């Protein structure tokens, strides 16, 4: 009985051990299956994560490439604008220098014209004084001529009176010795009057010639005065024109200086923008290279 009980107990324990072993094997299979599922899920998840990472990396690379191209385009645009502004700055500088040169030239011409104007004014004043003096001298010569004509008329009248007196004495009374000295004296007076009249007539002819010459000289002075007045007017107009041109050149130079200043500010802004764009480009290029 004891052996039978032991066999039964051993058999029961063996069955129990086999049952436990079957349960352990079944559980092991379940664990292996679950592990396989976990491995498959982990592999699938890893593949999905790799795919997502690759997609994200591609998207980041595309975004970086697009931003890189946009930055390059912005830099190229900024460089073109900088070149354009530099050219405009050079043009403005040349225009400013031209305006300064024109202003300097206009100022020099204005100084020369003012000197010419002052010279013409002095010449005009001298010619006017000469003309006034010549007119005074002409009037004096005219008065002298009138005086000589009056004297000649008086001498002619006296000569006629003497001739009439001599004729009346010769015809009315026989010539006697007491009258002869009187007649001789009358003849001498008539000869003297005739000589004086001829001298006065000669002086009158001389004065007339001088008067005509003085009139011609006065006409020449008057013409010179007219020419000087015309030239003075032209020079004055030219001075005013030069003054207007000088003011215009100075105004243009001021405008060019303002444009030059604004262009310099724009160039400085563009340079700062270009440096900022290049810095951003370098900063964006570094992560792309590391990836």
Coordinates of C-alpha atoms in Angstrom, one line a residue, residues 54-286:
X54 CA 13.8 61.4 -43.2
X55 CA 10.7 63.3 -44.3
X56 CA 11.3 65.9 -41.7
X57 CA 14.9 66.1 -42.7
X58 CA 14.0 66.4 -46.4
X59 CA 11.4 69.1 -45.5
X60 CA 14.0 71.0 -43.4
X61 CA 16.6 70.6 -46.2
X62 CA 14.0 71.9 -48.7
X63 CA 13.1 74.8 -46.4
X64 CA 16.7 75.6 -45.8
X65 CA 17.5 75.4 -49.5
X66 CA 14.5 77.6 -50.3
X67 CA 15.5 80.1 -47.6
X68 CA 19.1 79.9 -48.9
X69 CA 17.9 80.7 -52.4
X70 CA 15.7 83.5 -51.1
X71 CA 18.6 84.9 -49.1
X72 CA 20.8 84.6 -52.2
X73 CA 18.2 86.4 -54.2
X74 CA 17.8 89.1 -51.5
X75 CA 21.6 89.5 -51.4
X76 CA 21.8 89.7 -55.2
X77 CA 18.9 92.2 -55.2
X78 CA 20.7 94.2 -52.5
X79 CA 24.0 94.1 -54.4
X80 CA 22.2 95.3 -57.6
X81 CA 20.5 98.1 -55.6
X82 CA 23.9 98.9 -54.0
X83 CA 25.5 99.1 -57.4
X84 CA 22.7 101.2 -58.7
X85 CA 22.9 103.5 -55.7
X86 CA 26.7 103.6 -56.1
X87 CA 26.3 104.6 -59.7
X88 CA 23.7 107.2 -58.8
X89 CA 26.0 108.4 -56.1
X90 CA 28.8 108.8 -58.6
X91 CA 26.5 110.6 -61.0
X92 CA 25.3 112.9 -58.2
X93 CA 28.9 113.5 -57.2
X94 CA 29.9 114.4 -60.8
X95 CA 26.8 116.6 -61.2
X96 CA 27.6 118.3 -57.9
X97 CA 31.2 118.9 -59.0
X98 CA 29.9 120.2 -62.4
X99 CA 27.5 122.5 -60.6
X100 CA 30.4 123.7 -58.4
X101 CA 32.6 124.3 -61.4
X102 CA 29.8 126.1 -63.2
X103 CA 29.2 128.2 -60.1
X104 CA 32.9 129.0 -59.8
X105 CA 33.1 129.9 -63.5
X106 CA 30.0 132.0 -63.3
X107 CA 31.4 133.8 -60.3
X108 CA 34.7 134.5 -62.1
X109 CA 32.8 135.7 -65.2
X110 CA 30.6 137.8 -63.0
X111 CA 33.7 139.4 -61.4
X112 CA 35.2 140.0 -64.9
X113 CA 31.9 141.5 -66.2
X114 CA 31.6 143.7 -63.1
X115 CA 35.2 144.9 -63.8
X116 CA 34.2 145.6 -67.4
X117 CA 31.1 147.3 -66.2
X118 CA 33.1 149.5 -63.9
X119 CA 35.6 150.3 -66.6
X120 CA 32.8 151.2 -69.0
X121 CA 31.1 153.3 -66.3
X122 CA 34.3 155.3 -65.8
X123 CA 34.8 155.6 -69.6
X124 CA 31.2 156.6 -70.0
X125 CA 31.6 159.2 -67.3
X126 CA 34.8 160.5 -68.8
X127 CA 33.2 160.7 -72.3
X128 CA 30.2 162.5 -70.9
X129 CA 32.5 165.0 -69.2
X130 CA 34.5 165.4 -72.4
X131 CA 31.3 165.9 -74.3
X132 CA 30.1 168.5 -71.8
X133 CA 33.5 170.3 -72.0
X134 CA 33.4 170.2 -75.8
X135 CA 29.9 171.6 -75.8
X136 CA 31.0 174.4 -73.5
X137 CA 34.0 175.1 -75.8
X138 CA 31.7 174.9 -78.8
X139 CA 29.3 177.4 -77.2
X140 CA 32.3 179.8 -76.5
X141 CA 33.5 179.5 -80.1
X142 CA 30.0 180.2 -81.3
X143 CA 29.7 183.2 -79.1
X144 CA 33.1 184.4 -80.4
X145 CA 31.9 183.9 -83.9
X146 CA 28.8 185.8 -83.3
X147 CA 30.8 188.6 -81.7
X148 CA 33.2 188.7 -84.7
X149 CA 30.2 188.8 -87.1
X150 CA 28.8 191.7 -85.1
X151 CA 32.2 193.4 -85.3
X152 CA 32.5 192.8 -89.1
X153 CA 29.0 194.2 -89.6
X154 CA 30.0 197.3 -87.6
X155 CA 33.2 197.6 -89.6
X156 CA 31.3 197.2 -92.9
X157 CA 28.9 199.9 -91.7
X158 CA 31.7 202.2 -90.7
X159 CA 33.5 201.4 -94.1
X160 CA 30.3 202.3 -96.0
X161 CA 29.9 205.5 -94.0
X162 CA 33.6 206.4 -94.7
X163 CA 33.2 205.6 -98.4
X164 CA 30.0 207.7 -98.5
X165 CA 31.8 210.5 -96.6
X166 CA 34.8 210.4 -98.9
X167 CA 32.6 210.4 -102.0
X168 CA 30.6 213.3 -100.7
X169 CA 33.7 215.2 -99.9
X170 CA 35.2 214.5 -103.3
X171 CA 32.1 215.5 -105.2
X172 CA 30.8 218.4 -103.2
X173 CA 34.0 220.3 -102.5
X174 CA 37.2 220.8 -104.5
X175 CA 40.1 219.2 -102.8
X176 CA 42.1 221.8 -100.9
X177 CA 45.2 221.3 -99.0
X178 CA 43.5 221.5 -95.6
X179 CA 41.1 218.7 -96.7
X180 CA 43.8 216.4 -98.1
X181 CA 45.1 215.3 -94.7
X182 CA 41.5 214.5 -93.8
X183 CA 41.0 212.5 -97.0
X184 CA 44.3 210.7 -96.4
X185 CA 43.2 210.0 -92.9
X186 CA 39.9 208.7 -94.2
X187 CA 41.6 206.5 -96.7
X188 CA 43.9 205.1 -94.0
X189 CA 40.9 204.5 -91.8
X190 CA 39.1 202.7 -94.7
X191 CA 42.2 200.6 -95.4
X192 CA 42.6 199.9 -91.8
X193 CA 38.9 198.9 -91.5
X194 CA 39.2 196.8 -94.6
X195 CA 42.3 195.0 -93.3
X196 CA 40.6 194.6 -89.9
X197 CA 37.5 193.3 -91.7
X198 CA 39.6 190.8 -93.7
X199 CA 41.4 189.7 -90.5
X200 CA 38.0 189.3 -88.8
X201 CA 36.7 187.4 -91.8
X202 CA 39.8 185.2 -91.7
X203 CA 39.2 184.6 -88.0
X204 CA 35.6 183.8 -88.7
X205 CA 36.5 181.3 -91.3
X206 CA 39.0 179.8 -88.9
X207 CA 36.4 179.8 -86.2
X208 CA 33.9 178.2 -88.5
X209 CA 36.4 175.5 -89.4
X210 CA 37.1 174.9 -85.8
X211 CA 33.4 175.0 -85.1
X212 CA 32.7 172.3 -87.7
X213 CA 35.6 170.2 -86.4
X214 CA 34.3 170.7 -82.9
X215 CA 30.8 169.6 -84.0
X216 CA 32.3 166.6 -85.7
X217 CA 34.2 165.7 -82.6
X218 CA 31.1 166.3 -80.5
X219 CA 29.2 164.0 -82.8
X220 CA 31.9 161.4 -82.5
X221 CA 31.8 161.8 -78.7
X222 CA 28.0 161.5 -78.8
X223 CA 28.3 158.4 -80.9
X224 CA 30.9 157.0 -78.5
X225 CA 28.6 157.9 -75.6
X226 CA 25.7 156.1 -77.3
X227 CA 27.9 153.1 -78.0
X228 CA 29.1 153.1 -74.4
X229 CA 25.6 153.3 -73.2
X230 CA 24.6 150.4 -75.3
X231 CA 27.6 148.4 -74.3
X232 CA 26.9 149.3 -70.7
X233 CA 23.4 148.1 -71.0
X234 CA 24.6 144.9 -72.6
X235 CA 27.1 144.3 -69.8
X236 CA 24.6 145.1 -67.2
X237 CA 22.2 142.6 -68.7
X238 CA 25.0 140.1 -68.9
X239 CA 25.9 140.8 -65.3
X240 CA 22.2 140.2 -64.3
X241 CA 22.1 137.1 -66.4
X242 CA 25.4 135.8 -64.8
X243 CA 23.9 136.6 -61.4
X244 CA 20.8 134.6 -62.3
X245 CA 23.0 131.8 -63.6
X246 CA 25.1 132.0 -60.4
X247 CA 22.0 131.8 -58.2
X248 CA 20.7 128.9 -60.3
X249 CA 24.0 127.1 -60.2
X250 CA 24.2 127.6 -56.4
X251 CA 20.7 126.4 -56.0
X252 CA 21.4 123.3 -58.2
X253 CA 24.6 122.7 -56.2
X254 CA 22.6 122.8 -53.0
X255 CA 20.1 120.4 -54.5
X256 CA 22.9 118.1 -55.7
X257 CA 24.5 118.2 -52.3
X258 CA 21.2 117.2 -50.7
X259 CA 20.8 114.4 -53.2
X260 CA 24.3 113.3 -52.5
X261 CA 23.7 113.2 -48.8
X262 CA 20.5 111.2 -49.3
X263 CA 22.2 108.8 -51.7
X264 CA 25.0 108.2 -49.1
X265 CA 22.4 107.4 -46.5
X266 CA 20.7 105.0 -48.9
X267 CA 24.0 103.3 -49.7
X268 CA 24.8 103.0 -46.0
X269 CA 21.4 101.4 -45.4
X270 CA 21.9 99.0 -48.3
X271 CA 25.3 98.1 -47.1
X272 CA 23.9 97.3 -43.6
X273 CA 21.1 95.3 -45.3
X274 CA 23.6 93.4 -47.4
X275 CA 25.8 92.6 -44.3
X276 CA 22.7 91.4 -42.4
X277 CA 21.6 89.2 -45.3
X278 CA 25.0 87.7 -45.7
X279 CA 25.1 87.0 -41.9
X280 CA 21.7 85.3 -42.1
X281 CA 22.9 83.3 -45.1
X282 CA 26.0 82.2 -43.3
X283 CA 23.9 81.3 -40.2
X284 CA 21.4 79.3 -42.3
X285 CA 24.1 77.5 -44.2
X286 CA 25.8 76.2 -41.1

